[in-house]
Structures are given as structure tokens and as C-alpha cells.
Coordinates of C-alpha atoms in Angstrom, one line a residue:
X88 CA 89.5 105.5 119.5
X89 CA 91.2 106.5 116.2
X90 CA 88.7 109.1 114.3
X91 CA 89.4 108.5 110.4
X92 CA 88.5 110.1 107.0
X93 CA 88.6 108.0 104.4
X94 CA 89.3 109.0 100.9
X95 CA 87.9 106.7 98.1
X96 CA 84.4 105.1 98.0
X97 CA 85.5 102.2 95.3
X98 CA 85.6 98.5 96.4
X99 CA 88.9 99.0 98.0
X100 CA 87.9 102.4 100.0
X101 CA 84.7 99.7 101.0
X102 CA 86.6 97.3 102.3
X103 CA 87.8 99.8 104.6
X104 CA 85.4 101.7 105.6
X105 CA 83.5 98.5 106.9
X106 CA 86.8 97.5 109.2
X107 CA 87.2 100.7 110.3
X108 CA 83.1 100.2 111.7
X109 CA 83.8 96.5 113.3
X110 CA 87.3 97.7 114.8
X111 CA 87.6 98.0 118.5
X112 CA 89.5 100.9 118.2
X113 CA 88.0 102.6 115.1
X114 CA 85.4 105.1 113.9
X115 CA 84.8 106.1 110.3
X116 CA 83.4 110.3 110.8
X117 CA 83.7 111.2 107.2
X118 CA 84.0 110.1 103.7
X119 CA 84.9 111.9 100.2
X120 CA 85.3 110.7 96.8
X121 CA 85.5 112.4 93.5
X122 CA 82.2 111.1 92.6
X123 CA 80.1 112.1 95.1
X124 CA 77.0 110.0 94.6
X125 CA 79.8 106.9 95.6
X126 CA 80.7 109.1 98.4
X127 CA 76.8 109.4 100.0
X128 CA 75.7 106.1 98.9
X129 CA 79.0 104.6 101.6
X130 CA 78.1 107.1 104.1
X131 CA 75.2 106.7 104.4
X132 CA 75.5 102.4 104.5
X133 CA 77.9 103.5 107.9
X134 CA 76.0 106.2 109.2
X135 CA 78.7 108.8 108.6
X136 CA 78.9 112.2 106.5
X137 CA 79.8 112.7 103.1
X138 CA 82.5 115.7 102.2
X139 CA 83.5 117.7 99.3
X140 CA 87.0 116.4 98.0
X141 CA 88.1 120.4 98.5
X142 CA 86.7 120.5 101.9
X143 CA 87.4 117.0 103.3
X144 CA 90.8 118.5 105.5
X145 CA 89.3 121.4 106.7
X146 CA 87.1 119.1 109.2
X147 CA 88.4 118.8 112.4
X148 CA 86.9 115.8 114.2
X149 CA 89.1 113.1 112.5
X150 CA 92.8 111.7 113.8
X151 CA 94.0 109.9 110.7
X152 CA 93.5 109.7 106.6
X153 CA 92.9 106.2 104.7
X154 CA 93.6 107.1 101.1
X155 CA 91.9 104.3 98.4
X156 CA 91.4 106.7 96.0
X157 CA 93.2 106.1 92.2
X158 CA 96.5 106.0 92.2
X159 CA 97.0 109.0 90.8
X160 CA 95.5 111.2 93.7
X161 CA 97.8 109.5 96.4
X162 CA 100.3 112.0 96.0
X163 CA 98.0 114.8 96.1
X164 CA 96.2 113.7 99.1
X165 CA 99.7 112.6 101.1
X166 CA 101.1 116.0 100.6
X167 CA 97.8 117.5 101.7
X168 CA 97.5 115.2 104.8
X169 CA 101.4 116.5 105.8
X170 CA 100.2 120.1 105.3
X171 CA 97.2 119.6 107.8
X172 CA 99.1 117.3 109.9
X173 CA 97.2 114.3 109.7
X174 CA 98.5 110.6 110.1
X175 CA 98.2 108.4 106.8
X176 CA 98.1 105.4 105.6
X177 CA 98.0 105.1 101.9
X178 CA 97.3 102.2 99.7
X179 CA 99.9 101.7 97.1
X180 CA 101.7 102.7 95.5
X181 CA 102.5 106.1 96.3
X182 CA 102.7 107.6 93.0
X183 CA 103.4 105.6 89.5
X184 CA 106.8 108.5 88.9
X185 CA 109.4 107.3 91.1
X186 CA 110.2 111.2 91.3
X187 CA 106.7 112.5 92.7
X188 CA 106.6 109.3 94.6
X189 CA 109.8 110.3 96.7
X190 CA 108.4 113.9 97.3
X191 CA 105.6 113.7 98.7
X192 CA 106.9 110.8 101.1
X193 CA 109.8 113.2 101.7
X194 CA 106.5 115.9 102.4
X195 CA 105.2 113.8 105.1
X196 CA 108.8 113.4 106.3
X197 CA 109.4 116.8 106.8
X198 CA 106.1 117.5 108.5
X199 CA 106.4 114.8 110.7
X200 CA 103.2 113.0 109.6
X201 CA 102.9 109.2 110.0
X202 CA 103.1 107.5 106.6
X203 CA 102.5 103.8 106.1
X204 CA 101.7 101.5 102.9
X205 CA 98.8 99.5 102.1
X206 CA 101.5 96.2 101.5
X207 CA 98.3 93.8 102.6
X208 CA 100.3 90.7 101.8
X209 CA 102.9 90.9 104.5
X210 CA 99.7 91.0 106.7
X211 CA 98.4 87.7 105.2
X212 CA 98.5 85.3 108.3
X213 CA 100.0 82.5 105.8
X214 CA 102.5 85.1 104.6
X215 CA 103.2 86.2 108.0
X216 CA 104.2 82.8 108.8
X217 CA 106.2 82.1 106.2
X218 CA 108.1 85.0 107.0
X219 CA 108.4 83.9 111.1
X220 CA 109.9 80.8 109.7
X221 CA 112.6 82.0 107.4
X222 CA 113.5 84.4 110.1
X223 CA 113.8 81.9 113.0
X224 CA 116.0 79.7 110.6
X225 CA 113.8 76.8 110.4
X226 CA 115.3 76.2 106.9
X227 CA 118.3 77.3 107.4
X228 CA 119.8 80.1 105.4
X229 CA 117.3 81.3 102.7
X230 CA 118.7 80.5 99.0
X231 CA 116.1 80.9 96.6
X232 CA 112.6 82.4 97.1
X233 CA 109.6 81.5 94.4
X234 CA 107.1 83.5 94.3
X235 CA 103.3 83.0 92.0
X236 CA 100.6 85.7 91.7
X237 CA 98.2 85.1 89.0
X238 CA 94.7 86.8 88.6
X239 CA 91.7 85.2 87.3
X240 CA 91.2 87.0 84.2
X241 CA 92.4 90.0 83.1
X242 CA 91.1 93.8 83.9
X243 CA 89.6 95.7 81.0
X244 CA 91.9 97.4 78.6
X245 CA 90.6 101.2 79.8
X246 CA 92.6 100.3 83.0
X247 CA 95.6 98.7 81.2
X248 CA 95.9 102.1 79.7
X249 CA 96.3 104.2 83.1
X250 CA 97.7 101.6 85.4
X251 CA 101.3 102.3 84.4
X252 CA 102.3 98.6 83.6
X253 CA 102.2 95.1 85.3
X254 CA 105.2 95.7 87.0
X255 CA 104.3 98.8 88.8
X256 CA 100.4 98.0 89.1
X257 CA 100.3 94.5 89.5
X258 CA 103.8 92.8 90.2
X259 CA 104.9 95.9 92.8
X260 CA 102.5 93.4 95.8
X261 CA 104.8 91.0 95.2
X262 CA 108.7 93.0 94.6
X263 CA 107.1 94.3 97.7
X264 CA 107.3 90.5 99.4
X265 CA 110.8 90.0 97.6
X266 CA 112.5 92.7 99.8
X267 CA 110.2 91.5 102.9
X268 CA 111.0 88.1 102.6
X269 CA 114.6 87.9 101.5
X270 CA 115.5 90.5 104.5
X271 CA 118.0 92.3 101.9
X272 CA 117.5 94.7 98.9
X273 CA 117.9 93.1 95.1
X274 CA 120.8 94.2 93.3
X275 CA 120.0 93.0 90.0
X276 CA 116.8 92.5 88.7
X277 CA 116.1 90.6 85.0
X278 CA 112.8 91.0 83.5
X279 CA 110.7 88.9 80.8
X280 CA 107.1 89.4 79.5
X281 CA 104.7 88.7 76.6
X282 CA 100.8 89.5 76.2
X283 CA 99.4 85.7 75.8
X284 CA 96.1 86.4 77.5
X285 CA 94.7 89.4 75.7
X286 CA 96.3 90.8 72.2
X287 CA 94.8 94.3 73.1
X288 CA 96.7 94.5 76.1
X289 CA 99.5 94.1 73.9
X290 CA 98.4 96.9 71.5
X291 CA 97.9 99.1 74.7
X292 CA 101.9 98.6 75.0
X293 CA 101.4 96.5 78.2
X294 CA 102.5 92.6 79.4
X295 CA 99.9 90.4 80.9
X296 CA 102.9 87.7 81.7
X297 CA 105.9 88.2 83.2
X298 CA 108.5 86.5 84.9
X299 CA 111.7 88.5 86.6
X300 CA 114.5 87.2 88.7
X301 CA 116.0 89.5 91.5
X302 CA 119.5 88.9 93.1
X303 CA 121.0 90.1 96.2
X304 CA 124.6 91.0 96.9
X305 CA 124.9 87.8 98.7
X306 CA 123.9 85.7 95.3
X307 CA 120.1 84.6 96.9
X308 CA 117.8 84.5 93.9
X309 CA 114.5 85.1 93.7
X310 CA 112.1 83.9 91.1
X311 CA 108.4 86.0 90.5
X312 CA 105.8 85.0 88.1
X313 CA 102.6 86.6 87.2
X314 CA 99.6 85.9 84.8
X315 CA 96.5 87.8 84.5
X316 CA 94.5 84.7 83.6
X317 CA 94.0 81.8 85.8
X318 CA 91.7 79.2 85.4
X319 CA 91.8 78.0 88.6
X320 CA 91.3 81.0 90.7
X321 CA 92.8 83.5 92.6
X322 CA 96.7 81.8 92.9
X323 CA 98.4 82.9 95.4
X324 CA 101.5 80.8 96.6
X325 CA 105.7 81.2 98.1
X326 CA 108.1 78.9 98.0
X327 CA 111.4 79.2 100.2
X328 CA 114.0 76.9 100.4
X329 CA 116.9 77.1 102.3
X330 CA 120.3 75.0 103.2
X331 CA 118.1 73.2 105.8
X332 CA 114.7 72.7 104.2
X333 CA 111.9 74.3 102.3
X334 CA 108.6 76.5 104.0
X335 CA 105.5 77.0 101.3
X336 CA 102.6 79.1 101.3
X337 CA 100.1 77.6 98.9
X338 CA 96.7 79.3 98.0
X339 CA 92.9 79.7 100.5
X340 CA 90.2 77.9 99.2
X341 CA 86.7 78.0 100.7
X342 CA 87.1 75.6 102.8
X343 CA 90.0 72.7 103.5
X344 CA 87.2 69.5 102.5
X345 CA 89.1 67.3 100.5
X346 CA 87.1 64.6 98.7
X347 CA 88.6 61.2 97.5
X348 CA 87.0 58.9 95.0
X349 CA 87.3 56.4 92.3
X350 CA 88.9 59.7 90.0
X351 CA 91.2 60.7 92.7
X352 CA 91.2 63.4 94.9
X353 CA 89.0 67.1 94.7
X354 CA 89.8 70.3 96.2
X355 CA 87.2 73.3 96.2
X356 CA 89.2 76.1 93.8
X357 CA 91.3 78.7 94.9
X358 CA 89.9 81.7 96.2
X359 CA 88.3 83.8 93.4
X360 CA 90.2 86.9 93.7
X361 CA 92.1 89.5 95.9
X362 CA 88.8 90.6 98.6
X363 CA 88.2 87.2 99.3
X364 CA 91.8 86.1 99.4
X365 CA 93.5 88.7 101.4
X366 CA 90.5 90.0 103.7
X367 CA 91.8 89.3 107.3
X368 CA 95.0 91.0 105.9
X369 CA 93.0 94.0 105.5
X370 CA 91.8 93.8 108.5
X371 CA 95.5 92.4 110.2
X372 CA 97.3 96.0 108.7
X373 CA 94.3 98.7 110.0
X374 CA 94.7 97.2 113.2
X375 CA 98.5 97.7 113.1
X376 CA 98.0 101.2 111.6
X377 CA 95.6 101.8 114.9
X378 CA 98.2 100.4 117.1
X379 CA 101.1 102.6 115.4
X380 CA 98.9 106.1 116.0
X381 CA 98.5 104.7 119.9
X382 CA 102.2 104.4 120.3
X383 CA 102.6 100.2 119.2
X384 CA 106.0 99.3 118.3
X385 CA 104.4 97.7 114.4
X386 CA 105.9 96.6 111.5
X387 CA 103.8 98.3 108.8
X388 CA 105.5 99.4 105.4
X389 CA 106.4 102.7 105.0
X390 CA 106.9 104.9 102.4
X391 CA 110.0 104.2 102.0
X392 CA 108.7 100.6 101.6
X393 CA 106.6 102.0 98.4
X394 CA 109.8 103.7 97.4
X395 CA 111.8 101.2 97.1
X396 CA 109.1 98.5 95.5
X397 CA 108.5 101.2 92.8
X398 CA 112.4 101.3 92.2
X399 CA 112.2 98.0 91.8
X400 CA 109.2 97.8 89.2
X401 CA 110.9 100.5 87.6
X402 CA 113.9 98.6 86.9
X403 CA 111.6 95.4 85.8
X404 CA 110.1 97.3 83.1
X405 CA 113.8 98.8 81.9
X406 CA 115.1 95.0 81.7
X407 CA 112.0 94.5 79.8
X408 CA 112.6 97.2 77.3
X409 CA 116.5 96.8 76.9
X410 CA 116.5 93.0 77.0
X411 CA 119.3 93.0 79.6
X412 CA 119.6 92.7 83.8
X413 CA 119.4 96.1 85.8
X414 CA 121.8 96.6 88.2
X415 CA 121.0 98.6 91.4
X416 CA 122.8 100.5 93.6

């Protein structure tokens, strides 16, 4: 049984702290937030205790950390976790400065502490098979991968502000599933974007479409879009074709009911957004996490994962600015 404190009482830390309850090999002893009223309200709901923020890693009846704090705590909180010894697993991204992000992962290195990345997609069971596929060769060699993330609508303009950019907030899910998918890392990366949804996200120097185009050593393309408006729902979908064939993941709705009439044929809409869409993944990667810390051979990300995603988004928004491709070492 895995003992964990979670850090973040927000709809993500939420999410969390109820599979950590319903796990089989999971018990949530403590919870700490920056607003504490958030904090007591989830403790209480999961008849746990609520801590201080400064006194949360002085307890000593916990095993492992879940950070869902804002993004701009991770860092704190992983380097704090090293220092007390404490297994993590973070949700991304590790830090929005590709320089703090590599120190406190080098931090956790050094102490010996576990370190893994809330990357929920590559947990996705529709994802996860996707992946299976290419990797048995079902299609043959992998050529081009396509992949589509588009919210419903977009989030206010006060986060715009602090979430350091599409690329690195938004897009990083799904450079994550490039490098997953693809097996290799992207050599070039070419970045376009325009605010069509909301003109103040444009006056808050931010994109709310985008499309890049990453290329591996080997020439294999790969094609990402993103929106932050969908009227449609929560789309989700990847497309891979290879020398062989093609594998596609398209998006969850409700149910599968598909109704034909005189007007043709009806679907239910896509999933409304990322809770709904993605919760077994949630659930998929604690269970891994929980498996790792009880000695599991698991393929969770790792920092390095977020490392190398944030490079990535880094390099997106420097094609962006310059007009030109980004090469990579």
C-alpha cells in the first residue's frame, strides 16, 4: 500500500485524490494547497488531513508526492521532494524555463528520488493501442504521423497570460506523443500560428491555432494541429500511416449508438473536454506510478520525458517568432 501526499486541491489534484481512494494499492494520508480552504474542503470529502504548504514534508507517514499544483510550483516542490527523499510523480510540465526545468530533474537525479511525468495520453487505452500497433509493424514502417487536439473553447485570458504559450501549455501533450509515437527524437521542427478564436489572446501575445511539422533524421514527418475552439467537442484523434497501411485513433463519445435516418447518419458529440476524455488514463498512469514504487518494470515518462517535450515547445515557439524551421541537435 503506497502512502501519498498530494500537493494541489484544483480539479486536476481532484481527480487524483479520488483514484488514489478507489486504488487497490493506494491511500491518500495528507493534502496541501496554497489555498487552504481548497485544501480542507478535499480532505475532508476523503477523510484525510489537511497540511500547511511549509509543513507538508516534515510528515512522516506518506511514501510518495503527487504534485497538481500550478505549474510554477513543480519545480519547487520536486527539488523539495529530492531533499526529503520522497518518490514523485509530477504533472507536467516540469517547469515552463527549460533551464530550471533541467535542474530540478537533475535534483531528483542526484538524490536518487523517483521522478515520473503526468504524460496521461500515452496512458489513453486508444493511444496505447495505437502505439502497440506501430510497434509490432502492423503498417509497416511508420512515415507520417497526424496528430489533432482541439479544445472546446478557449480558457480565459488571465491564464493565457501565465501559461507560457500554446506550445509549452497546451501543444507539449501532444510533442509529448510525437517522440512516443515516432520512437525517435525530431530534428527539425517548423512552427505556424494565428489567434482566430479570441483577438485578446492575441493582444496577450499568445496563438490559439497552430500547426508545426517535426522531422526525424530518418525523413518521417509528423503533422500536429491545435485549436482552442471546437464546436464539436473535446477532438482528440491520430493518424499513422505507414509503407503497409494506416492505424487511427479517433475521438470517445458518450456512448458508440449510432442512429440512421431519412438525414443520414447521427453520432452523440465528442467528449466535452480533457476529465471526461482522458479519465481511465488517469487512472491507467497512478496505477503504473504504484507499480514502479513496488518494483514494476513500467513505462511511465520521466523527467527527461518533460525535458525533452519542453525542448521541443521551445523550439515551436522560436520557429514561430523567426519564421523559419529549428534544427535540433
Amino acid at each position: 500500500m503506497i502512502r501519498f501526499l498530494l500537493i494541489g486541491a484544483g480539479r486536476i489534484g481532484r481527480i487524483h485524490a479520488e483514484n488514489i481512494v478507489r486504488g487497490a494499492g493506494s491511500s491518500l494520508v495528507a493534502v496541501t494547497d496554497a489555498d487552504a480552504r481548497a485544501a480542507a474542503e478535499l480532505a475532508s470529502r476523503w477523510s484525510c488531513r489537511a497540511v500547511k504548504p511549509d509543513e507538508a514534508l516534515a510528515q512522516t507517514d506518506f511514501d510518495a508526492v503527487l504534485i497538481a499544483s500550478s505549474t510554477d510550483t513543480h519545480a519547487d516542490w520536486i527539488e523539495r521532494c529530492a531533499a526529503a527523499g520522497k518518490p514523485v510523480f509530477c504533472e507536467k510540465p516540469l517547469d515552463l524555463d527549460i533551464g530550471r526545468a533541467t535542474q530540478c530533474m537533475r535534483k531528483a537525479e542526484a538524490a536518487g528520488v523517483p521522478l515520473y511525468l503526468g504524460f496521461n495520453r500515452r496512458y489513453d487505452p486508444s493511444f496505447a493501442r495505437l502505439k502497440h500497433e506501430i510497434a509490432a509493424g502492423t503498417i509497416g514502417s511508420l512515415e507520417t504521423l497526424h496528430i489533432t487536439s482541439r479544445d472546446p473553447a478557449p480558457p480565459p485570458v488571465d491564464y493565457v497570460r501565465r501559461s507560457g504559450g500554446l506550445f509549452r501549455d497546451m501543444m507539449i501533450h501532444d510533442l509529448d506523443m510525437a517522440r512516443w509515437l515516432l520512437g525517435a527524437e525530431p530534428v527539425e521542427v517548423f512552427a505556424r500560428g494565428s489567434a482566430l478564436v479570441d483577438p485578446e489572446i492575441g493582444a496577450a501575445g499568445d496563438i490559439d491555432t497552430a500547426m508545426v511539422m517535426l522531422r526525424t533524421a530518418d525523413g518521417r514527418l509528423c503533422q500536429i494541429a491545435n485549436s482552442r475552439r471546437c464546436s464539436f467537442g473535446y477532438d482528440q484523434r491520430i493518424e499513422a500511416f505507414g509503407a503497409a497501411g494506416m492505424v487511427s485513433a479517433n475521438n470517445h463519445t458518450a456512448t458508440s449508438v449510432t442512429v440512421a435516418d431519412k438525414q443520414g447518419y447521427t453520432t452523440e458529440p465528442a467528449l466535452p473536454f480533457f476529465l471526461e476524455r482522458y479519465a481511465d488514463a488517469y487512472r491507467l498512469e497512478l496505477e503504473d506510478f504504484i507499480g514502479a514504487l513496488n518494483g514494476k518494470k513500467v513505462e511511465l515518462a520521466t523527467g527527461e520525458d518533460g525535458r525533452r517535450a519542453l525542448l521541443l515547445a521551445d523550439a515551436a515557439q522560436r520557429s514561430l517568432t523567426t519564421g523559419v524551421a529549428v534544427a535540433l541537435s
